[in-house]
mmCIF file of C-alpha atoms in Angstrom:
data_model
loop_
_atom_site.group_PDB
_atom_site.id
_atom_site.type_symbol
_atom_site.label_atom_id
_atom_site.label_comp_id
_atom_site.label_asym_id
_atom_site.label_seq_id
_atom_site.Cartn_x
_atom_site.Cartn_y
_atom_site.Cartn_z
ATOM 1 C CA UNK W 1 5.998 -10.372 -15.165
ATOM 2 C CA UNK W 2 9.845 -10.879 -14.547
ATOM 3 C CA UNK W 3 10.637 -11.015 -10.612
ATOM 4 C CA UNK W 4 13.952 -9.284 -12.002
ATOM 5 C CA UNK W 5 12.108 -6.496 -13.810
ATOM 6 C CA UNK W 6 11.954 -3.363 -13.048
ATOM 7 C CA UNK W 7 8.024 -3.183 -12.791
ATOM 8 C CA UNK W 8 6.153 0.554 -14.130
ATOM 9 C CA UNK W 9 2.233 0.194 -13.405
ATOM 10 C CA UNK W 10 -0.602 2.860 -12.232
ATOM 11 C CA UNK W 11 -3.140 3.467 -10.088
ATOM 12 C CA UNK W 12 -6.801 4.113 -10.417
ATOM 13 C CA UNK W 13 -9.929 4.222 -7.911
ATOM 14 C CA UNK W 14 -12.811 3.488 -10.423
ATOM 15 C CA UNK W 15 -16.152 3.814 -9.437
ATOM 16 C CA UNK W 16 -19.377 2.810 -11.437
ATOM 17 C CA UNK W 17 -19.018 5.899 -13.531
ATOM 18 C CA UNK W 18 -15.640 5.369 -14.622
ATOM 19 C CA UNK W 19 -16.111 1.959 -16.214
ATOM 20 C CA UNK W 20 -15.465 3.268 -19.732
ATOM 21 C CA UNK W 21 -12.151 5.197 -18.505
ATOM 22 C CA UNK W 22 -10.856 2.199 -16.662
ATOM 23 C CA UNK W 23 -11.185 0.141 -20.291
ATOM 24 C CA UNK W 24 -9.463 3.103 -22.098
ATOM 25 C CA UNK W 25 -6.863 3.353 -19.818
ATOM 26 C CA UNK W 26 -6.079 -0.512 -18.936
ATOM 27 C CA UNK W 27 -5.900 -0.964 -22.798
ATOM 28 C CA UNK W 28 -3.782 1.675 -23.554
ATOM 29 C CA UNK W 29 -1.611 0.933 -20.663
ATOM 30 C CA UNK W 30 -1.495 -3.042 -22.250
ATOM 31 C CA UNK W 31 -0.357 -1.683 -25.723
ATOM 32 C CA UNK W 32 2.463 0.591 -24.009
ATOM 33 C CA UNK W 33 4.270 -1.905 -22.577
ATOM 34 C CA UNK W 34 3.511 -1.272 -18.578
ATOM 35 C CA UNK W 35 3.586 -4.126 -16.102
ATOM 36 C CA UNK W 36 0.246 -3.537 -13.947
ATOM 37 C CA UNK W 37 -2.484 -1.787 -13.098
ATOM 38 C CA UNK W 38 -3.587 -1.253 -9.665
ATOM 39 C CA UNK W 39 -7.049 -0.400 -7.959
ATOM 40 C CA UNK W 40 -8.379 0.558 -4.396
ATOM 41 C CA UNK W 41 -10.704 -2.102 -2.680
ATOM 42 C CA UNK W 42 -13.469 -0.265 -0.513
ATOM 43 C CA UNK W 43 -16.006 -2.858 -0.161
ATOM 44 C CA UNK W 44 -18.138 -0.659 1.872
ATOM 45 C CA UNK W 45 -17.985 2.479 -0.277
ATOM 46 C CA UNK W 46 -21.189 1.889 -2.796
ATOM 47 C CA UNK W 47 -20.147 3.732 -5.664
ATOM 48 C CA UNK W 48 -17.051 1.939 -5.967
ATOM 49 C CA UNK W 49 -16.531 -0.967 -8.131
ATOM 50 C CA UNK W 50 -15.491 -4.637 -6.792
ATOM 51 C CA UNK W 51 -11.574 -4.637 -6.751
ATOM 52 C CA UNK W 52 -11.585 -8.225 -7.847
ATOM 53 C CA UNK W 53 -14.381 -8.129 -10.201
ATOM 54 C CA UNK W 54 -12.818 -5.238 -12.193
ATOM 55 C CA UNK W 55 -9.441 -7.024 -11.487
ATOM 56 C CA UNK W 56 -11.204 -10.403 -13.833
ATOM 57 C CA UNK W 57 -12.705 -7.929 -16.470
ATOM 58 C CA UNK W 58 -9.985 -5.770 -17.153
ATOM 59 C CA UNK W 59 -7.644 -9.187 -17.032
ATOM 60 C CA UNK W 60 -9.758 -10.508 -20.039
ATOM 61 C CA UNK W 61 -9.974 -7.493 -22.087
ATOM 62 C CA UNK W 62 -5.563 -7.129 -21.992
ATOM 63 C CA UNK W 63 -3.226 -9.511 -22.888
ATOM 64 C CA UNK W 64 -0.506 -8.284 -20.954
ATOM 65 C CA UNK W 65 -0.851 -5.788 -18.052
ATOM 66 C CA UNK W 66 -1.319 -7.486 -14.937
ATOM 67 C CA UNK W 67 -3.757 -6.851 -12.390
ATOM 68 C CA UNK W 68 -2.748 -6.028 -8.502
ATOM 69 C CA UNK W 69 -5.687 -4.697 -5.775
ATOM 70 C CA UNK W 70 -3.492 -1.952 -3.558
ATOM 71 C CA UNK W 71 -4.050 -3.533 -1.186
ATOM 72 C CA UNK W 72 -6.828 -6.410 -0.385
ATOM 73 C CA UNK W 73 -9.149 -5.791 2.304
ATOM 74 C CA UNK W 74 -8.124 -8.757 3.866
ATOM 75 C CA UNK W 75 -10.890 -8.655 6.628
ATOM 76 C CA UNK W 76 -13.741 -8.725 4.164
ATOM 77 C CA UNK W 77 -11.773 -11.451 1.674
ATOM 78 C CA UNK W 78 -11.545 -14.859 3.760
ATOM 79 C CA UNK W 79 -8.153 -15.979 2.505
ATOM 80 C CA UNK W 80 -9.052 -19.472 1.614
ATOM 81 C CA UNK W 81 -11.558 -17.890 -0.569
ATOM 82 C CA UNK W 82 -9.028 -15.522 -1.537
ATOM 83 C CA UNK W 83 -6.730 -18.144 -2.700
ATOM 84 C CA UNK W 84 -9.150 -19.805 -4.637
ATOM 85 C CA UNK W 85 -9.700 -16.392 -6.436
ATOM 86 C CA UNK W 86 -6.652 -15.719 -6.970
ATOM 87 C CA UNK W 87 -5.114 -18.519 -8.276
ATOM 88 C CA UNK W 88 -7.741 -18.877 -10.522
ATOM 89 C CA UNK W 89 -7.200 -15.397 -12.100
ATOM 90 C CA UNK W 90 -3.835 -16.476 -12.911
ATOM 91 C CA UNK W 91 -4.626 -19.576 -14.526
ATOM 92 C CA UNK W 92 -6.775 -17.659 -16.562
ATOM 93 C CA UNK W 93 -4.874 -14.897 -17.325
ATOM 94 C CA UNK W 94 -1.172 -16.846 -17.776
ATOM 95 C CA UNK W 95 0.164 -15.457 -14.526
ATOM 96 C CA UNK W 96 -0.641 -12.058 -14.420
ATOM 97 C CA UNK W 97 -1.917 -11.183 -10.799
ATOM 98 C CA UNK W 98 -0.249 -9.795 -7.807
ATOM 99 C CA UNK W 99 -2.073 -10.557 -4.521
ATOM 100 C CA UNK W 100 -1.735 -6.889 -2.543
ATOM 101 C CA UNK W 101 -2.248 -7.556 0.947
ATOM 102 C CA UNK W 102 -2.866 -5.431 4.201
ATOM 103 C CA UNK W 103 -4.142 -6.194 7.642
ATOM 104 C CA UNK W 104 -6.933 -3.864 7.143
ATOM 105 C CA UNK W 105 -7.250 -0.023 7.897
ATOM 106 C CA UNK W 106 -10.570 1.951 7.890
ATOM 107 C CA UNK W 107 -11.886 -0.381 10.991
ATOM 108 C CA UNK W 108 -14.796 1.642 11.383
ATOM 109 C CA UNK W 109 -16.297 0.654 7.868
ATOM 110 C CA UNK W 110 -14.848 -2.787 7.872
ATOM 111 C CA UNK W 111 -17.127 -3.270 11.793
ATOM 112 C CA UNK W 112 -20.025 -1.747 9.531
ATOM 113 C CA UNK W 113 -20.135 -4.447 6.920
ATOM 114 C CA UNK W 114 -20.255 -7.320 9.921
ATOM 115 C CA UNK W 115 -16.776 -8.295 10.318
ATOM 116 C CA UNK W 116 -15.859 -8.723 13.840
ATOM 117 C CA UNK W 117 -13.201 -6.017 14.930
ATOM 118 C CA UNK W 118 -9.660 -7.008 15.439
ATOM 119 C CA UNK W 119 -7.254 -4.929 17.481
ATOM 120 C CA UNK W 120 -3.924 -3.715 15.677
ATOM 121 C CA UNK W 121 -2.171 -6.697 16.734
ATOM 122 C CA UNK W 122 -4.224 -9.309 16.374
ATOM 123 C CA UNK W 123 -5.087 -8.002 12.741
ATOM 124 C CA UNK W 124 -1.348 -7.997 12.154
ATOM 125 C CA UNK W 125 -1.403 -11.819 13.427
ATOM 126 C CA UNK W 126 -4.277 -12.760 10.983
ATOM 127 C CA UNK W 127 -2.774 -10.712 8.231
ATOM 128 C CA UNK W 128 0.119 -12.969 8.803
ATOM 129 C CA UNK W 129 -1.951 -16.208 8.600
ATOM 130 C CA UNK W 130 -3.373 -15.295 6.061
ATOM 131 C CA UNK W 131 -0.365 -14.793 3.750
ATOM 132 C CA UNK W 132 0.894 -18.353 4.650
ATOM 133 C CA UNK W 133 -2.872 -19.963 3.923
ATOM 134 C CA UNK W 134 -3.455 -18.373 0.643
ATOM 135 C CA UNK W 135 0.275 -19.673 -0.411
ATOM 136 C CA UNK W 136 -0.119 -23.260 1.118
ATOM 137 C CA UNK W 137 -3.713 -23.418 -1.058
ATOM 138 C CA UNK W 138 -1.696 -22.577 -3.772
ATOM 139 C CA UNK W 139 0.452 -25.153 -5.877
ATOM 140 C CA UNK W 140 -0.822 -28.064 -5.749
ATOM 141 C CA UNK W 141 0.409 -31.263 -3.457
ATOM 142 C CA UNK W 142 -1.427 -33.051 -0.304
ATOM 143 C CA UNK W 143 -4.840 -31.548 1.234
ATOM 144 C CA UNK W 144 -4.138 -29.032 3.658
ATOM 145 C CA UNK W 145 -5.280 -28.444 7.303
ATOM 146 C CA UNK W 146 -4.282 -25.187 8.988
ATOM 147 C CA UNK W 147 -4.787 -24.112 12.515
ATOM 148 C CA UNK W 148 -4.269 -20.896 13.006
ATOM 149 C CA UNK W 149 -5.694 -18.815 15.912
ATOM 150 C CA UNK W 150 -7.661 -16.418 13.449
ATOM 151 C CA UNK W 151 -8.035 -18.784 10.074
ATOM 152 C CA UNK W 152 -8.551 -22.682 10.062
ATOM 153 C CA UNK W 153 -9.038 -25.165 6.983
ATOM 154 C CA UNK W 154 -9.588 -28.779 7.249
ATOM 155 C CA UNK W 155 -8.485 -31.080 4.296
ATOM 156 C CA UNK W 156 -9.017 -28.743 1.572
ATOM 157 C CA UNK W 157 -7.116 -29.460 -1.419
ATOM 158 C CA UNK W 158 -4.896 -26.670 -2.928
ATOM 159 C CA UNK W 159 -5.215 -25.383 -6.469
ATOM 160 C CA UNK W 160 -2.831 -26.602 -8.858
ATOM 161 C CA UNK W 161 -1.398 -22.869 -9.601
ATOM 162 C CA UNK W 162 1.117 -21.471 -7.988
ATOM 163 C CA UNK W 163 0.515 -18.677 -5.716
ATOM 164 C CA UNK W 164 0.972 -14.941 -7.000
ATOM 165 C CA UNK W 165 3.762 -12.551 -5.415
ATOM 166 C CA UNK W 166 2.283 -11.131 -2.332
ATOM 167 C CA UNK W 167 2.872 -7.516 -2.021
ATOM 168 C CA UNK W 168 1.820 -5.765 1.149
ATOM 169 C CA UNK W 169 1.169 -2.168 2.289
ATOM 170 C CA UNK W 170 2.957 -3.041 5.763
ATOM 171 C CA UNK W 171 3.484 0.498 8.126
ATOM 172 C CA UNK W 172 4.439 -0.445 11.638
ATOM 173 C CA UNK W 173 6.773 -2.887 12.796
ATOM 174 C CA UNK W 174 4.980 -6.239 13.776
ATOM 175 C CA UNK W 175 3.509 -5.928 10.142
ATOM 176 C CA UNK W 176 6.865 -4.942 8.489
ATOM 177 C CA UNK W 177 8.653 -8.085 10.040
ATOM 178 C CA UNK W 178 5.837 -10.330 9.184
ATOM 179 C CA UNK W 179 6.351 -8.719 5.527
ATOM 180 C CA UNK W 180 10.409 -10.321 5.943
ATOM 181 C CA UNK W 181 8.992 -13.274 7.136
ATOM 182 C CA UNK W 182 6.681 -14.352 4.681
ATOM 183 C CA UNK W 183 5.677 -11.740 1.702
ATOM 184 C CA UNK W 184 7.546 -11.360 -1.682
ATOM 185 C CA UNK W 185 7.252 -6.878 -1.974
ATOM 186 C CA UNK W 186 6.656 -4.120 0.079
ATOM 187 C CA UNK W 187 4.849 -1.129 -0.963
ATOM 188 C CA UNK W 188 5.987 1.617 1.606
ATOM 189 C CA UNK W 189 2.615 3.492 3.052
ATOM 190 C CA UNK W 190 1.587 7.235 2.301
ATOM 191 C CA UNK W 191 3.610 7.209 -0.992
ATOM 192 C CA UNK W 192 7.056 7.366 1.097
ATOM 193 C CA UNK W 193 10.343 6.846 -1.133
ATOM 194 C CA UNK W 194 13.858 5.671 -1.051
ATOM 195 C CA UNK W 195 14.862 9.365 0.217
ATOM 196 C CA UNK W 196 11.872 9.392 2.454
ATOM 197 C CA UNK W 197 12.623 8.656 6.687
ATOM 198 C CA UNK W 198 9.774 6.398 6.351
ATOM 199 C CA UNK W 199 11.786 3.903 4.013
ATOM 200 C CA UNK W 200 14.639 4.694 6.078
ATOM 201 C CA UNK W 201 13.511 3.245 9.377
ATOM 202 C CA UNK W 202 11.147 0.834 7.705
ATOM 203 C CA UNK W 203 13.083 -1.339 5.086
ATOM 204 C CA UNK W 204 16.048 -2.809 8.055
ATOM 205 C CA UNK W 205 12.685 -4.577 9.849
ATOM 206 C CA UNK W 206 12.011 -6.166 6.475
ATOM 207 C CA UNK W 207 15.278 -7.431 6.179
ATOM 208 C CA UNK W 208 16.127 -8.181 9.456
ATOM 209 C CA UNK W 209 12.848 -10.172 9.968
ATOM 210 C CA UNK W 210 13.619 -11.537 6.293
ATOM 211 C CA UNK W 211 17.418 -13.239 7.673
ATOM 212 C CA UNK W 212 15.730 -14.322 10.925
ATOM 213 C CA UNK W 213 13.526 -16.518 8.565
ATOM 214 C CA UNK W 214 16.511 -18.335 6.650
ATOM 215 C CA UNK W 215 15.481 -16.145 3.805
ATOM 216 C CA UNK W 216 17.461 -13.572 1.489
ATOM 217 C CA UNK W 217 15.805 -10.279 2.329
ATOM 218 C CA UNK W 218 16.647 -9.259 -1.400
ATOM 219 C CA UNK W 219 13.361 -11.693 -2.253
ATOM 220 C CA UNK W 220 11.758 -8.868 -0.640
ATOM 221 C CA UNK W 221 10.914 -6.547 -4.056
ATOM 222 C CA UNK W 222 10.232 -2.536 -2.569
ATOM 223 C CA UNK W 223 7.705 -1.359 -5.299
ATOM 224 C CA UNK W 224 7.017 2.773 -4.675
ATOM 225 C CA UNK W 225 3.695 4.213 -5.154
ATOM 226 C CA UNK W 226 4.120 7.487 -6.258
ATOM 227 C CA UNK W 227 1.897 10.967 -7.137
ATOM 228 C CA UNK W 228 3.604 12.994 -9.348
ATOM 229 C CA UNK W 229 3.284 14.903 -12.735
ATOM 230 C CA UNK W 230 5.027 14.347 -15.618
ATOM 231 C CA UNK W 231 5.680 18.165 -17.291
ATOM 232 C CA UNK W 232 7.173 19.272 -20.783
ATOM 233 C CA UNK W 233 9.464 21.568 -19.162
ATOM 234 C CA UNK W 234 12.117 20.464 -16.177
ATOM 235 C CA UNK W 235 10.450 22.122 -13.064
ATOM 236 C CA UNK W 236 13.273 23.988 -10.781
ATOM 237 C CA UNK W 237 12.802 21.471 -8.099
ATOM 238 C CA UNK W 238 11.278 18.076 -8.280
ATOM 239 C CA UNK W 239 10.729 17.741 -4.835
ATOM 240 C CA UNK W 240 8.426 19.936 -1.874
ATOM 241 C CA UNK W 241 10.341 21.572 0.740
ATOM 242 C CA UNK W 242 9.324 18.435 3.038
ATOM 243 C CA UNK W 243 11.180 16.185 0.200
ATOM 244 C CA UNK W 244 8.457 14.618 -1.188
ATOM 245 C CA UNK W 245 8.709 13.968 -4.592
ATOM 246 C CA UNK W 246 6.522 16.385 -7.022
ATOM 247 C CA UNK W 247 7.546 15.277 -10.535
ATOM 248 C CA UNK W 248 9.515 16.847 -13.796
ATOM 249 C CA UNK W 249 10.207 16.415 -16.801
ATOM 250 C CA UNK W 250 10.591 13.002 -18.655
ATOM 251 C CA UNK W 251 13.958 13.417 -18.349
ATOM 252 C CA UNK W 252 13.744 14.503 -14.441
ATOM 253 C CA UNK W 253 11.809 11.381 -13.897
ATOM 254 C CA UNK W 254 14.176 9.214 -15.874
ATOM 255 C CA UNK W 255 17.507 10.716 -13.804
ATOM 256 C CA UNK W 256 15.780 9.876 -10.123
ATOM 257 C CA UNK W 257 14.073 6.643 -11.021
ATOM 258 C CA UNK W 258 16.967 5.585 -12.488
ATOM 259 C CA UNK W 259 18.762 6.412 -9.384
ATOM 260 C CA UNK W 260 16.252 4.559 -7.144
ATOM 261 C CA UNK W 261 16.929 1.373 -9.063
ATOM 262 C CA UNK W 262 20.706 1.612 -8.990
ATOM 263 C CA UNK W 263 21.545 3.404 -5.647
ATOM 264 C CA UNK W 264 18.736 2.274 -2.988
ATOM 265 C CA UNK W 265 17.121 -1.080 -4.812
ATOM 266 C CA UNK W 266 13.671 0.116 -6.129
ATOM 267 C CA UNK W 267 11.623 -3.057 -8.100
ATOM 268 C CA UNK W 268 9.238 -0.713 -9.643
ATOM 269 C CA UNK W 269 6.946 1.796 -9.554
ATOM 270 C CA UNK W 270 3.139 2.603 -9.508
ATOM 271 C CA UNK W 271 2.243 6.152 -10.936
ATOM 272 C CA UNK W 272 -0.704 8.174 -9.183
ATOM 273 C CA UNK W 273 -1.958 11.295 -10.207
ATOM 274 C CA UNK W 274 -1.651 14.054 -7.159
ATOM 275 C CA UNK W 275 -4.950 14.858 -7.165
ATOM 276 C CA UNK W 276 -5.979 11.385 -5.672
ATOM 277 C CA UNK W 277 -7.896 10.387 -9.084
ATOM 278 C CA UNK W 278 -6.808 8.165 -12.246
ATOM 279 C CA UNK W 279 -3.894 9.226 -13.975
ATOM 280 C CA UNK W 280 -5.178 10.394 -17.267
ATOM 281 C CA UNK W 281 -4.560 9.282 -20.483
ATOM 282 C CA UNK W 282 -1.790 11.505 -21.445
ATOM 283 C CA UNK W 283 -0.113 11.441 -18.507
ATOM 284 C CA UNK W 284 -0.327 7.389 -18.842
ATOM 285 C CA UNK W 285 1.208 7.257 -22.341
ATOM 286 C CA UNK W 286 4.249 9.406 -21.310
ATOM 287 C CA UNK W 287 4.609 6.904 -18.303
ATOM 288 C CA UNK W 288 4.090 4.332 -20.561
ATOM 289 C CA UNK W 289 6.029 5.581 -23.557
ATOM 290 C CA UNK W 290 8.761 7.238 -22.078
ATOM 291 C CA UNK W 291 9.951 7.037 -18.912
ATOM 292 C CA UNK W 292 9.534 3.327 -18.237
ATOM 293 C CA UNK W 293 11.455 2.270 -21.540
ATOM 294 C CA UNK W 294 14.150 5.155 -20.784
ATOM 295 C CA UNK W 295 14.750 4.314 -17.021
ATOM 296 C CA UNK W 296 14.528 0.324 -18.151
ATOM 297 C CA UNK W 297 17.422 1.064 -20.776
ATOM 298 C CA UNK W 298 19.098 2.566 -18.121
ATOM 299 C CA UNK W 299 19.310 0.025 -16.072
ATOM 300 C CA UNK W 300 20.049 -2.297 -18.013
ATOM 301 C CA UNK W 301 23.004 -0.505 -19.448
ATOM 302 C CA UNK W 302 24.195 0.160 -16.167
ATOM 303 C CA UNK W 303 23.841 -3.996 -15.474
ATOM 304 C CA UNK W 304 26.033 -4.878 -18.000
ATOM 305 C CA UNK W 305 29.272 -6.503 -17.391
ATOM 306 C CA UNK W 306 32.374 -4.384 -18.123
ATOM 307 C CA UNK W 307 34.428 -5.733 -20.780
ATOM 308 C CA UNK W 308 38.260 -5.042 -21.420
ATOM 309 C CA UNK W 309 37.672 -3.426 -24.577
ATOM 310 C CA UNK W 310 35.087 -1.188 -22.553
ATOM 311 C CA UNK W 311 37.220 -0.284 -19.791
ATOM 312 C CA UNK W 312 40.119 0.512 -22.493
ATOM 313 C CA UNK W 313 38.263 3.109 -23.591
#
């Protein structure tokens, strides 16, 4: 997966039933072209399958999707352990994991699996930490010890893979900074968009924290998760009286995703269905078939150098 790309993945929350519909879909979405798929991880919710488990599985039945957990419940998922699971996913998969990564949200249920509770800040520090263990385990080079005030290794040797991108689900703004400071995308909270206030107020702490940290805050991919319908007929408006985005047409979707790319820097985009369940299969090859290739062309028509012969004419 390109960093330059413009990425097109979707979203599922599969539980034990939905093992056959995760395969359907996660092939299907592998033959259409799309980047990723992306699942929920709920360790405390029974029904629901492992996120990294069914991250491996799926990764061995495609050959070109790559897998991304929206977003790791980093409380439950020790990150040297983490890093160990997910470079090894890449090396056996050719590089095609994203490591999601959030500070952790449903407390309650994280306290009632025996992880000691952290308060918002401190789980902001660790989530921090965390990011810069699970990258220094990664890559090879000298054993590493890290004392951090939440994590700590002694002499443990990295693995010789390099580390995924790290996405995270970042909200307020000790989490967005650390996001500038040390993560490679941001995946705005409560499906906000480039139009939304939320992406408005949120994106400068990126990258202001970002130049603070010697870094280009353009490293910084902003990948959209977003519920929406795709419909054979243009709706009248493709977006609630709130502004939140509702869907349309192919050709609807093509015009505003296009427009997030050029005008307000989108990377890519993760397609939910509204109602908060898998997208389904029809839905996925119109994604798939459709809009991603048209917005991509686009884009990339858009990215071309002007010529003198073209601007002749």
């Amino acid at each position: 997966m390109s960093a330059s790309r413009v990425v097109f993945g979707f979203g599922t929350h599969p539980g034990i039933d939905d093992i056959p519909e995760l395969l359907r879909l996660t092939e299907q979405a592998d033959r259409d072209g799309l980047d990723l798929f992306t699942l929920s991880d709920h360790p405390y919710i029974g029904v629901r399958l492992d996120a990294y488990a069914a991250l491996g599985f799926v990764l061995g039945r495609t050959r070109h999707l790559a897998g991304f957990a929206n977003v790791t419940n980093l409380p439950t998922r020790p990150p040297a352990m983490l890093a160990r699971t997910v470079t090894s996913l890449s090396a056996m998969s050719g590089g095609r994991i994203v490591l999601g990564m959030g500070a952790g949200g449903l407390w309650d249920r994280i306290a009632d699996m025996g992880v000691p509770r952290l308060s918002p800040g401190a789980a902001v520090d660790a989530f921090e930490e965390a990011i810069v263990l699970v990258k220094l385990l990664s890559g090879g080079g000298p054993a590493v010890t890290f004392e951090g005030a939440h994590y700590q290794v002694r002499q443990i040797e990295p693995a010789p893979v390099a580390a995924p991108p790290v996405w995270t689900g970042s909200v307020g703004p000790k989490s967005l900074a650390a996001t500038g400071r040390v993560a490679d995308g941001w995946i705005p909270g409560h499906a906000a968009d480039w139009l939304s206030e939320r992406y408005r107020s949120s994106r400068p702490v990126i990258d202001e924290a970002a130049a603070a940290a010697g870094r280009d805050p353009a490293e910084v991919r902003t990948i959209f998760n977003l519920p929406g319908r795709i419909t054979d007929r243009p709706l009248p408006a493709t977006r609630d009286a709130e502004g939140r985005w509702l869907g349309g047409s192919v050709g609807q979707w093509v015009e505003e995703l296009t427009s997030a790319v050029l005008e307000h820097g989108a990377s890519g985009f993760t397609l939910f269905s509204p109602s908060h369940g898998s997208v389904d299969a029809t839905t996925l090859a119109r994604w798939g078939q459709e809009v991603a290739p048209a917005v991509r062309e686009a884009v990339a028509k858009e990215a071309q150098p002007v010529t003198p012969d073209d601007s002749s004419r």
